[in-house]
Amino acid sequence: MKIAIISDMHIGYERFELDAYAQAKDALSLAAQKADAIIIPGDVFDNRNPKPDVIASAINIFRDLSKSGWKARVSSFISSRGEASYTDVPILAIPGTHERVAEGKANALSLLGLAGLLVDVSEATATLEKDGEKVAVFGLGGLSEERVKQRLQELKPSPVPSAFNIFMLHQSIYELLPFDNSFIRFEDLPEGFDLYVDGHIHSRFESKVHGKPFLIPGSTVITQLKENEQSKKGFFIYDTLSGVYDFIEIKSRDFVFRKMGFSEARPDEIMQRCDEEIGRIVSNNASKPIIRLQLEGTIEKGRSPSGMGLSSLAQKYSKSALIEIDTSKIVPAGLEQELESIRSSKIEQMPIKELGMSTLRDKMASLGIKGLDVSALFELLDDSSTSAKSKTAAKVLDFLEHYASG
Ligand SMILES: [Mn+2]
C-alpha cells in the first residue's frame, strides 16, 4: 500500500492564511492521486479554537477528499478510549499540539472525525485493507512532555499480527532537539512497528528507530521563518511492500533567508544594503517570496536598530515580496558582549512556547516541586482565547488543588 504522510498544515494560520489553505489543499489532493491512504501526524489546524470560517475551509477540503474513489478502506478500528470511527475512508489523523485541549474533551481535529471526514486515531489502532494487504496505524495525539512516557506505558501500543504496522505521534524528540531533557527519546518509542511517523517539527527529517524508518515530513506551510525552512515543502509517500519512500514537493511559496553582517555601520548604509539585497532576491524570483533578513553585528554608537526606518522597505517591495527584517542581533557598538550572551543562550534555538515551558519547568524544579504536569499548567496559563482571565485563574487554582491533593 502507498501511504502518504502529510503533517502540520496549520489551516487558519493568520500570517499566511491563504498559503496555509492552498498548500494543505494541494498536498492532500496530490496525495489522493498518488497514494492509497493518507496519514496526518497532527496540527491540521493552527489554533485550538479555530473560527467557523477556518473549520469550514477544512471541511470543504476533507469532504471533497473523502469522495475521491479510495480503494483502500478502514476495515477495523479499536480505540483504547472506547470511541468509534465514523467513516471507512483511509484518511487517518491525530491532533497535534496546536489542537490540544484538556484530556477527554473534543478538539478541532476530533470534530472532523465525528463528522465522518477522517478517522481520528488518537490512542487507537485503525487497520487499512486493500487487495488483501493490511496496514495498521496506531496514533498518539500531541501530549505534554511529562505525559508521553507514562501514557505510552499505560497504553502499551503493540503491532497488529500479519499487518504492516505504523506508529504515529506528534512530539518533540530529544535526539532532534537536544535542548530539553523532558523530551522523549527514540528508545522511549514502542518496539515492533515497521514505520515511525512524527509531526510537530516543521522541517523534513529522516532517521531510524529500533532499526526501522522514522519520518517527519515537515509542515506544508512556512511558519517560523528560520534558516532551515528554506527547503521545499511537501510530503512523503511510503510504499509498504517495497519499503521505498519518496518526498513529493508541493507548490509552496519560496522562502529566502539571508544573514547580513555589519560593523559599526551607519543607519543609511544598513538601509542601502538591505534595499540592494531585497532588490536582487526579488529580481531572481518571479513569484512573491517571503524574505527574511537577519541583521547581525554592530551599528554605530548611539544609534538604535529600531530607529532606522527599515519597515519602509516592506512597504516599498509590498507588491513583489513579503519582507521581515530581524534586527534583534544587531546592537550599538560597545554592546557586543551583551549580544554574545544572547547568542549562546538557548533562546536562540527554541521555539518561544517551548522556551516558556522550559523556564516554568526549571522554576518548578528549583522550588522543589515534583510530579506537576508543567506543560498542562503552561497550556492553562497560555490560553489566550479565554477572554475572562478570572476563568483561567480559577482553572489554574483547580489544577494546583488537584496537584496538592494527589
Ligand atoms: Mn506544527
Short mmCIF file of C-alpha atoms and ligand atoms in Angstrom, two decimals:
data_model
loop_
_atom_site.label_atom_id
_atom_site.label_comp_id
_atom_site.label_asym_id
_atom_site.label_seq_id
_atom_site.Cartn_x
_atom_site.Cartn_y
_atom_site.Cartn_z
CA MET A 1 0.00 0.00 0.00
CA LYS A 2 1.19 3.51 -0.72
CA ILE A 3 0.82 5.70 2.35
CA ALA A 4 1.05 9.49 2.06
CA ILE A 5 2.37 11.21 5.20
CA ILE A 6 1.31 14.87 5.40
CA SER A 7 1.85 16.97 8.50
CA ASP A 8 1.42 20.33 10.17
CA MET A 9 -0.88 22.02 7.66
CA HIS A 10 -1.80 24.75 10.15
CA ILE A 11 -5.04 25.66 8.40
CA GLY A 12 -6.08 29.09 9.73
CA TYR A 13 -2.50 30.28 10.34
CA GLU A 14 -3.18 34.02 10.28
CA ARG A 15 0.10 35.34 8.97
CA PHE A 16 -0.08 33.32 5.74
CA GLU A 17 -3.69 32.14 5.84
CA LEU A 18 -4.15 31.76 2.08
CA ASP A 19 -0.86 29.89 1.74
CA ALA A 20 -1.77 27.55 4.60
CA TYR A 21 -5.08 26.72 2.95
CA ALA A 22 -3.82 26.42 -0.64
CA GLN A 23 -0.77 24.34 0.29
CA ALA A 24 -2.80 22.00 2.52
CA LYS A 25 -5.28 21.50 -0.30
CA ASP A 26 -2.54 20.98 -2.85
CA ALA A 27 -0.74 18.40 -0.68
CA LEU A 28 -3.92 16.46 0.13
CA SER A 29 -5.27 16.36 -3.42
CA LEU A 30 -1.88 15.35 -4.84
CA ALA A 31 -1.68 12.61 -2.20
CA ALA A 32 -5.17 11.40 -3.13
CA GLN A 33 -3.99 10.92 -6.73
CA LYS A 34 -0.74 9.16 -5.86
CA ALA A 35 -1.41 7.18 -2.66
CA ASP A 36 -3.83 4.56 -1.30
CA ALA A 37 -4.19 6.23 2.10
CA ILE A 38 -3.21 9.42 3.93
CA ILE A 39 -1.95 9.68 7.48
CA ILE A 40 -1.64 13.04 9.25
CA PRO A 41 0.51 13.34 12.40
CA GLY A 42 -1.11 16.46 13.83
CA ASP A 43 -1.64 20.22 13.52
CA VAL A 44 -4.25 20.18 10.76
CA PHE A 45 -5.46 23.39 12.42
CA ASP A 46 -3.28 26.23 13.66
CA ASN A 47 -5.46 27.03 16.62
CA ARG A 48 -7.23 25.01 19.27
CA ASN A 49 -10.29 27.24 18.79
CA PRO A 50 -10.45 27.77 15.02
CA LYS A 51 -13.06 30.20 13.77
CA PRO A 52 -16.11 28.73 11.99
CA ASP A 53 -14.70 30.11 8.74
CA VAL A 54 -11.48 28.16 9.23
CA ILE A 55 -13.37 24.99 10.18
CA ALA A 56 -15.49 25.48 7.05
CA SER A 57 -12.43 25.62 4.81
CA ALA A 58 -11.06 22.42 6.36
CA ILE A 59 -14.44 20.68 5.95
CA ASN A 60 -14.50 21.72 2.29
CA ILE A 61 -11.08 20.16 1.68
CA PHE A 62 -11.76 16.90 3.51
CA ARG A 63 -15.30 16.41 2.17
CA ASP A 64 -14.03 16.56 -1.42
CA LEU A 65 -11.16 14.28 -0.49
CA SER A 66 -13.39 11.63 1.05
CA LYS A 67 -15.23 11.26 -2.28
CA SER A 68 -12.06 10.51 -4.17
CA GLY A 69 -12.67 6.81 -5.00
CA TRP A 70 -10.33 5.26 -2.45
CA LYS A 71 -9.54 1.59 -2.97
CA ALA A 72 -8.09 1.08 0.50
CA ARG A 73 -10.65 1.08 3.31
CA VAL A 74 -10.56 1.14 7.11
CA SER A 75 -11.60 -2.41 7.99
CA SER A 76 -11.22 -2.29 11.76
CA PHE A 77 -10.95 0.33 14.47
CA ILE A 78 -10.02 -0.35 18.08
CA SER A 79 -9.90 2.59 20.47
CA SER A 80 -8.42 2.32 23.94
CA ARG A 81 -10.92 5.01 24.97
CA GLY A 82 -13.90 3.11 23.62
CA GLU A 83 -14.51 5.60 20.84
CA ALA A 84 -15.85 4.77 17.39
CA SER A 85 -14.84 5.72 13.87
CA TYR A 86 -17.42 7.29 11.56
CA THR A 87 -16.06 6.57 8.10
CA ASP A 88 -14.02 3.91 6.33
CA VAL A 89 -12.25 6.49 4.15
CA PRO A 90 -8.50 5.87 4.53
CA ILE A 91 -7.55 9.27 5.96
CA LEU A 92 -6.17 8.85 9.47
CA ALA A 93 -5.14 11.72 11.72
CA ILE A 94 -4.23 12.70 15.26
CA PRO A 95 -4.47 16.11 16.96
CA GLY A 96 -1.19 17.96 17.39
CA THR A 97 -0.03 20.47 19.97
CA HIS A 98 -1.93 23.27 18.26
CA GLU A 99 -5.22 21.40 18.63
CA ARG A 100 -4.51 20.20 22.13
CA VAL A 101 -7.21 20.75 24.75
CA ALA A 102 -7.77 19.18 28.17
CA GLU A 103 -7.72 15.36 28.03
CA GLY A 104 -11.06 13.78 27.25
CA LYS A 105 -12.51 16.94 25.64
CA ALA A 106 -13.37 17.25 21.94
CA ASN A 107 -10.78 19.12 19.90
CA ALA A 108 -10.87 20.70 16.45
CA LEU A 109 -9.41 17.59 14.81
CA SER A 110 -11.75 15.18 16.59
CA LEU A 111 -14.66 17.22 15.18
CA LEU A 112 -13.58 16.23 11.67
CA GLY A 113 -13.60 12.63 12.89
CA LEU A 114 -17.08 12.96 14.40
CA ALA A 115 -18.29 14.42 11.10
CA GLY A 116 -17.02 11.29 9.31
CA LEU A 117 -14.50 13.19 7.20
CA LEU A 118 -11.47 11.29 8.53
CA VAL A 119 -10.63 8.78 11.24
CA ASP A 120 -9.21 10.20 14.47
CA VAL A 121 -6.73 7.54 15.58
CA SER A 122 -5.83 9.11 18.94
CA GLU A 123 -4.89 6.22 21.23
CA ALA A 124 -6.49 3.88 18.73
CA THR A 125 -5.50 1.42 16.03
CA ALA A 126 -7.12 1.62 12.61
CA THR A 127 -6.44 -1.18 10.14
CA LEU A 128 -6.49 -0.36 6.45
CA GLU A 129 -7.12 -3.05 3.86
CA LYS A 130 -6.53 -3.16 0.12
CA ASP A 131 -6.33 -6.29 -2.08
CA GLY A 132 -5.78 -8.45 1.00
CA GLU A 133 -2.91 -6.34 2.33
CA LYS A 134 -3.29 -4.93 5.86
CA VAL A 135 -1.70 -1.78 7.24
CA ALA A 136 -2.36 -0.93 10.89
CA VAL A 137 -1.83 2.58 12.25
CA PHE A 138 -1.60 3.41 15.95
CA GLY A 139 -1.84 7.13 16.81
CA LEU A 140 -0.80 9.09 19.86
CA GLY A 141 -2.02 12.70 19.74
CA GLY A 142 0.27 15.52 20.89
CA LEU A 143 0.74 15.32 24.68
CA SER A 144 2.62 17.43 27.20
CA GLU A 145 6.20 16.19 27.51
CA GLU A 146 5.62 14.93 31.08
CA ARG A 147 2.73 12.73 30.00
CA VAL A 148 4.19 10.94 26.98
CA LYS A 149 6.31 8.25 28.62
CA GLN A 150 3.69 7.50 31.25
CA ARG A 151 0.89 7.36 28.66
CA LEU A 152 2.89 5.00 26.47
CA GLN A 153 3.43 2.73 29.46
CA GLU A 154 -0.29 2.77 30.22
CA LEU A 155 -1.35 2.14 26.64
CA LYS A 156 1.38 -0.33 25.67
CA PRO A 157 0.79 0.09 21.93
CA SER A 158 1.51 -3.16 20.15
CA PRO A 159 1.63 -4.13 16.50
CA VAL A 160 -1.22 -5.99 14.82
CA PRO A 161 -0.22 -9.51 13.65
CA SER A 162 0.08 -10.10 9.89
CA ALA A 163 -0.12 -6.36 9.10
CA PHE A 164 2.40 -3.66 8.27
CA ASN A 165 2.43 -1.53 11.43
CA ILE A 166 2.82 2.24 11.66
CA PHE A 167 3.30 4.20 14.90
CA MET A 168 2.25 7.85 14.52
CA LEU A 169 2.87 10.63 17.06
CA HIS A 170 3.28 14.39 17.40
CA GLN A 171 6.11 15.14 19.82
CA SER A 172 9.48 16.80 20.16
CA ILE A 173 12.24 14.19 20.19
CA TYR A 174 15.39 14.77 22.22
CA GLU A 175 17.72 13.41 19.55
CA LEU A 176 16.41 16.04 17.10
CA LEU A 177 16.03 18.92 19.59
CA PRO A 178 18.69 18.29 22.22
CA PHE A 179 17.92 21.28 24.44
CA ASP A 180 15.30 19.97 26.81
CA ASN A 181 15.70 16.83 28.89
CA SER A 182 11.96 16.36 29.22
CA PHE A 183 11.63 15.45 25.53
CA ILE A 184 11.18 11.75 24.84
CA ARG A 185 13.99 9.82 23.19
CA PHE A 186 13.90 7.34 20.35
CA GLU A 187 14.32 4.47 22.83
CA ASP A 188 11.06 5.51 24.55
CA LEU A 189 9.03 4.64 21.45
CA PRO A 190 7.42 1.18 21.47
CA GLU A 191 9.22 -1.57 19.57
CA GLY A 192 7.80 -3.86 16.92
CA PHE A 193 6.46 -1.30 14.45
CA ASP A 194 7.58 -1.22 10.82
CA LEU A 195 7.49 2.56 10.41
CA TYR A 196 7.50 5.53 12.81
CA VAL A 197 5.91 8.82 11.73
CA ASP A 198 6.13 12.10 13.64
CA GLY A 199 4.77 15.63 13.22
CA HIS A 200 5.43 18.80 15.24
CA ILE A 201 8.85 19.56 13.74
CA HIS A 202 8.36 21.79 10.71
CA SER A 203 11.37 20.77 8.67
CA ARG A 204 11.77 17.43 6.93
CA PHE A 205 13.66 14.72 8.80
CA GLU A 206 14.57 11.06 8.20
CA SER A 207 16.13 8.69 10.73
CA LYS A 208 15.88 5.16 12.15
CA VAL A 209 14.22 3.95 15.34
CA HIS A 210 14.63 0.35 16.56
CA GLY A 211 16.16 -0.31 13.11
CA LYS A 212 13.05 0.95 11.25
CA PRO A 213 12.45 4.18 9.35
CA PHE A 214 11.43 7.29 11.30
CA LEU A 215 9.98 10.03 9.10
CA ILE A 216 8.97 13.65 9.68
CA PRO A 217 7.63 15.30 6.52
CA GLY A 218 7.73 18.84 7.98
CA SER A 219 4.94 21.38 7.65
CA THR A 220 3.17 22.20 4.39
CA VAL A 221 3.34 25.94 5.20
CA ILE A 222 6.18 28.06 6.46
CA THR A 223 5.63 29.33 9.99
CA GLN A 224 8.83 30.14 11.82
CA LEU A 225 10.91 31.85 9.10
CA LYS A 226 14.02 30.02 10.21
CA GLU A 227 17.05 29.34 8.06
CA ASN A 228 16.30 25.60 7.89
CA GLU A 229 12.81 26.22 6.47
CA GLN A 230 14.11 27.23 3.04
CA SER A 231 13.80 23.76 1.55
CA LYS A 232 10.71 22.89 -0.49
CA LYS A 233 7.55 21.90 1.34
CA GLY A 234 5.80 18.61 0.62
CA PHE A 235 5.03 15.14 1.95
CA PHE A 236 6.30 11.56 1.94
CA ILE A 237 4.79 8.59 0.16
CA TYR A 238 5.88 5.30 1.72
CA ASP A 239 5.37 2.03 -0.13
CA THR A 240 4.73 -0.66 2.50
CA LEU A 241 5.51 -3.53 0.12
CA SER A 242 8.92 -2.33 -1.07
CA GLY A 243 9.91 -0.13 1.88
CA VAL A 244 10.81 2.60 -0.63
CA TYR A 245 9.72 6.18 0.03
CA ASP A 246 9.79 9.47 -1.88
CA PHE A 247 9.36 13.11 -0.95
CA ILE A 248 6.75 14.80 -3.13
CA GLU A 249 7.12 18.56 -3.45
CA ILE A 250 4.05 20.79 -3.45
CA LYS A 251 3.63 24.26 -4.90
CA SER A 252 4.69 26.39 -1.96
CA ARG A 253 5.75 29.98 -1.64
CA ASP A 254 9.53 30.44 -1.79
CA PHE A 255 11.30 31.48 1.37
CA VAL A 256 14.67 33.21 1.24
CA PHE A 257 16.71 33.70 4.39
CA ARG A 258 19.80 35.90 4.43
CA LYS A 259 22.21 36.73 7.25
CA MET A 260 23.84 40.13 6.82
CA GLY A 261 26.84 41.21 8.91
CA PHE A 262 27.61 44.83 9.85
CA SER A 263 30.36 46.52 11.80
CA GLU A 264 29.73 49.96 13.31
CA ALA A 265 27.55 50.67 10.31
CA ARG A 266 25.64 53.90 9.76
CA PRO A 267 21.84 53.51 9.53
CA ASP A 268 21.80 54.73 5.92
CA GLU A 269 24.42 52.09 4.94
CA ILE A 270 22.31 49.38 6.56
CA MET A 271 19.22 50.63 4.79
CA GLN A 272 21.01 50.71 1.42
CA ARG A 273 22.49 47.20 1.73
CA CYS A 274 19.12 45.74 2.79
CA ASP A 275 17.45 47.51 -0.13
CA GLU A 276 20.01 46.13 -2.61
CA GLU A 277 19.79 42.62 -1.19
CA ILE A 278 15.99 42.56 -1.40
CA GLY A 279 16.17 44.01 -4.92
CA ARG A 280 18.50 41.18 -6.00
CA ILE A 281 16.32 38.46 -4.48
CA VAL A 282 13.14 39.90 -5.99
CA SER A 283 14.65 40.21 -9.48
CA ASN A 284 15.55 36.49 -9.36
CA ASN A 285 12.16 35.37 -8.14
CA ALA A 286 9.06 35.62 -10.31
CA SER A 287 6.65 34.59 -7.54
CA LYS A 288 6.15 36.69 -4.44
CA PRO A 289 8.64 35.17 -1.99
CA ILE A 290 8.87 35.55 1.78
CA ILE A 291 12.20 37.20 2.55
CA ARG A 292 13.75 37.35 5.99
CA LEU A 293 16.92 39.36 6.51
CA GLN A 294 18.71 38.69 9.75
CA LEU A 295 20.99 41.59 10.59
CA GLU A 296 23.98 40.85 12.79
CA GLY A 297 26.89 42.80 14.26
CA THR A 298 27.06 46.43 15.30
CA ILE A 299 25.57 49.73 14.37
CA GLU A 300 27.46 52.98 15.13
CA LYS A 301 27.40 54.19 18.73
CA GLY A 302 24.32 55.96 19.99
CA ARG A 303 22.02 54.58 17.29
CA SER A 304 19.26 52.08 17.77
CA PRO A 305 18.17 49.44 15.23
CA SER A 306 14.54 50.35 15.81
CA GLY A 307 15.11 53.90 14.64
CA MET A 308 16.38 53.02 11.18
CA GLY A 309 13.07 53.01 9.37
CA LEU A 310 13.66 49.57 7.86
CA SER A 311 9.93 48.89 7.81
CA SER A 312 9.67 51.25 4.85
CA LEU A 313 11.36 48.52 2.78
CA ALA A 314 8.45 46.16 3.41
CA GLN A 315 6.22 48.89 2.04
CA LYS A 316 8.48 49.60 -0.96
CA TYR A 317 8.52 45.94 -2.03
CA SER A 318 4.99 45.08 -0.90
CA LYS A 319 3.94 44.05 -4.42
CA SER A 320 6.87 41.70 -5.03
CA ALA A 321 7.76 40.18 -1.64
CA LEU A 322 6.71 39.60 1.96
CA ILE A 323 9.55 41.05 3.98
CA GLU A 324 10.67 40.61 7.54
CA ILE A 325 13.86 42.20 8.84
CA ASP A 326 15.16 40.84 12.12
CA THR A 327 17.21 43.45 14.00
CA SER A 328 17.39 41.57 17.29
CA LYS A 329 21.03 40.60 16.68
CA ILE A 330 22.42 43.98 15.74
CA VAL A 331 23.49 46.22 18.63
CA PRO A 332 25.16 49.60 19.06
CA ALA A 333 28.97 49.32 19.05
CA GLY A 334 30.31 48.60 22.53
CA LEU A 335 27.46 46.29 23.45
CA GLU A 336 28.78 43.21 21.62
CA GLN A 337 29.20 41.24 24.82
CA GLU A 338 25.53 41.50 25.53
CA LEU A 339 24.86 40.16 22.04
CA GLU A 340 27.19 37.24 22.66
CA SER A 341 25.30 36.24 25.78
CA ILE A 342 22.04 36.27 23.86
CA ARG A 343 23.60 34.11 21.15
CA SER A 344 24.96 31.47 23.47
CA SER A 345 21.70 31.12 25.37
CA LYS A 346 19.10 28.55 24.47
CA ILE A 347 16.77 31.36 23.42
CA GLU A 348 18.41 31.13 20.01
CA GLN A 349 17.35 27.60 19.28
CA MET A 350 13.99 27.20 20.95
CA PRO A 351 10.50 27.94 19.74
CA ILE A 352 9.13 30.59 22.09
CA LYS A 353 6.44 28.35 23.56
CA GLU A 354 8.92 25.58 24.34
CA LEU A 355 11.15 28.20 25.93
CA GLY A 356 8.34 29.42 28.17
CA MET A 357 7.55 25.87 29.22
CA SER A 358 11.20 25.13 29.85
CA THR A 359 11.55 28.25 32.04
CA LEU A 360 8.48 27.27 34.06
CA ARG A 361 9.81 23.74 34.40
CA ASP A 362 13.20 24.98 35.63
CA LYS A 363 11.48 27.27 38.13
CA MET A 364 9.28 24.45 39.47
CA ALA A 365 12.33 22.21 39.81
CA SER A 366 14.26 24.92 41.70
CA LEU A 367 11.30 25.26 44.10
CA GLY A 368 11.44 21.53 44.72
CA ILE A 369 8.00 20.92 43.16
CA LYS A 370 7.90 17.42 41.74
CA GLY A 371 5.37 15.45 39.73
CA LEU A 372 3.50 18.52 38.46
CA ASP A 373 2.40 18.39 34.85
CA VAL A 374 4.18 21.63 33.93
CA SER A 375 3.12 21.59 30.27
CA ALA A 376 -0.54 21.24 31.22
CA LEU A 377 -0.20 24.15 33.64
CA PHE A 378 1.53 26.18 30.93
CA GLU A 379 -1.29 25.43 28.49
CA LEU A 380 -3.78 26.80 31.01
CA LEU A 381 -1.76 29.98 31.52
CA ASP A 382 -1.22 30.32 27.78
CA ASP A 383 -4.90 30.06 26.90
CA SER A 384 -5.14 33.41 25.14
CA SER A 385 -8.62 32.56 23.89
CA THR A 386 -10.02 32.79 27.38
CA SER A 387 -11.36 36.30 27.47
CA ALA A 388 -12.25 36.13 31.13
CA LYS A 389 -8.94 35.94 32.95
CA SER A 390 -10.70 35.06 36.17
CA LYS A 391 -11.83 31.85 34.49
CA THR A 392 -8.22 30.98 33.71
CA ALA A 393 -7.23 31.80 37.27
CA ALA A 394 -9.97 29.51 38.57
CA LYS A 395 -8.81 26.71 36.31
CA VAL A 396 -5.21 27.16 37.47
CA LEU A 397 -6.33 27.02 41.11
CA ASP A 398 -8.30 23.84 40.38
CA PHE A 399 -5.25 22.37 38.75
CA LEU A 400 -2.98 23.22 41.67
CA GLU A 401 -5.51 21.90 44.23
CA HIS A 402 -5.67 18.68 42.28
CA TYR A 403 -1.87 18.52 42.33
CA ALA A 404 -1.67 19.26 46.05
CA SER A 405 -4.20 16.53 46.87
CA GLY A 406 -2.75 13.91 44.55
MN MN B 1 3.02 22.37 13.95
#
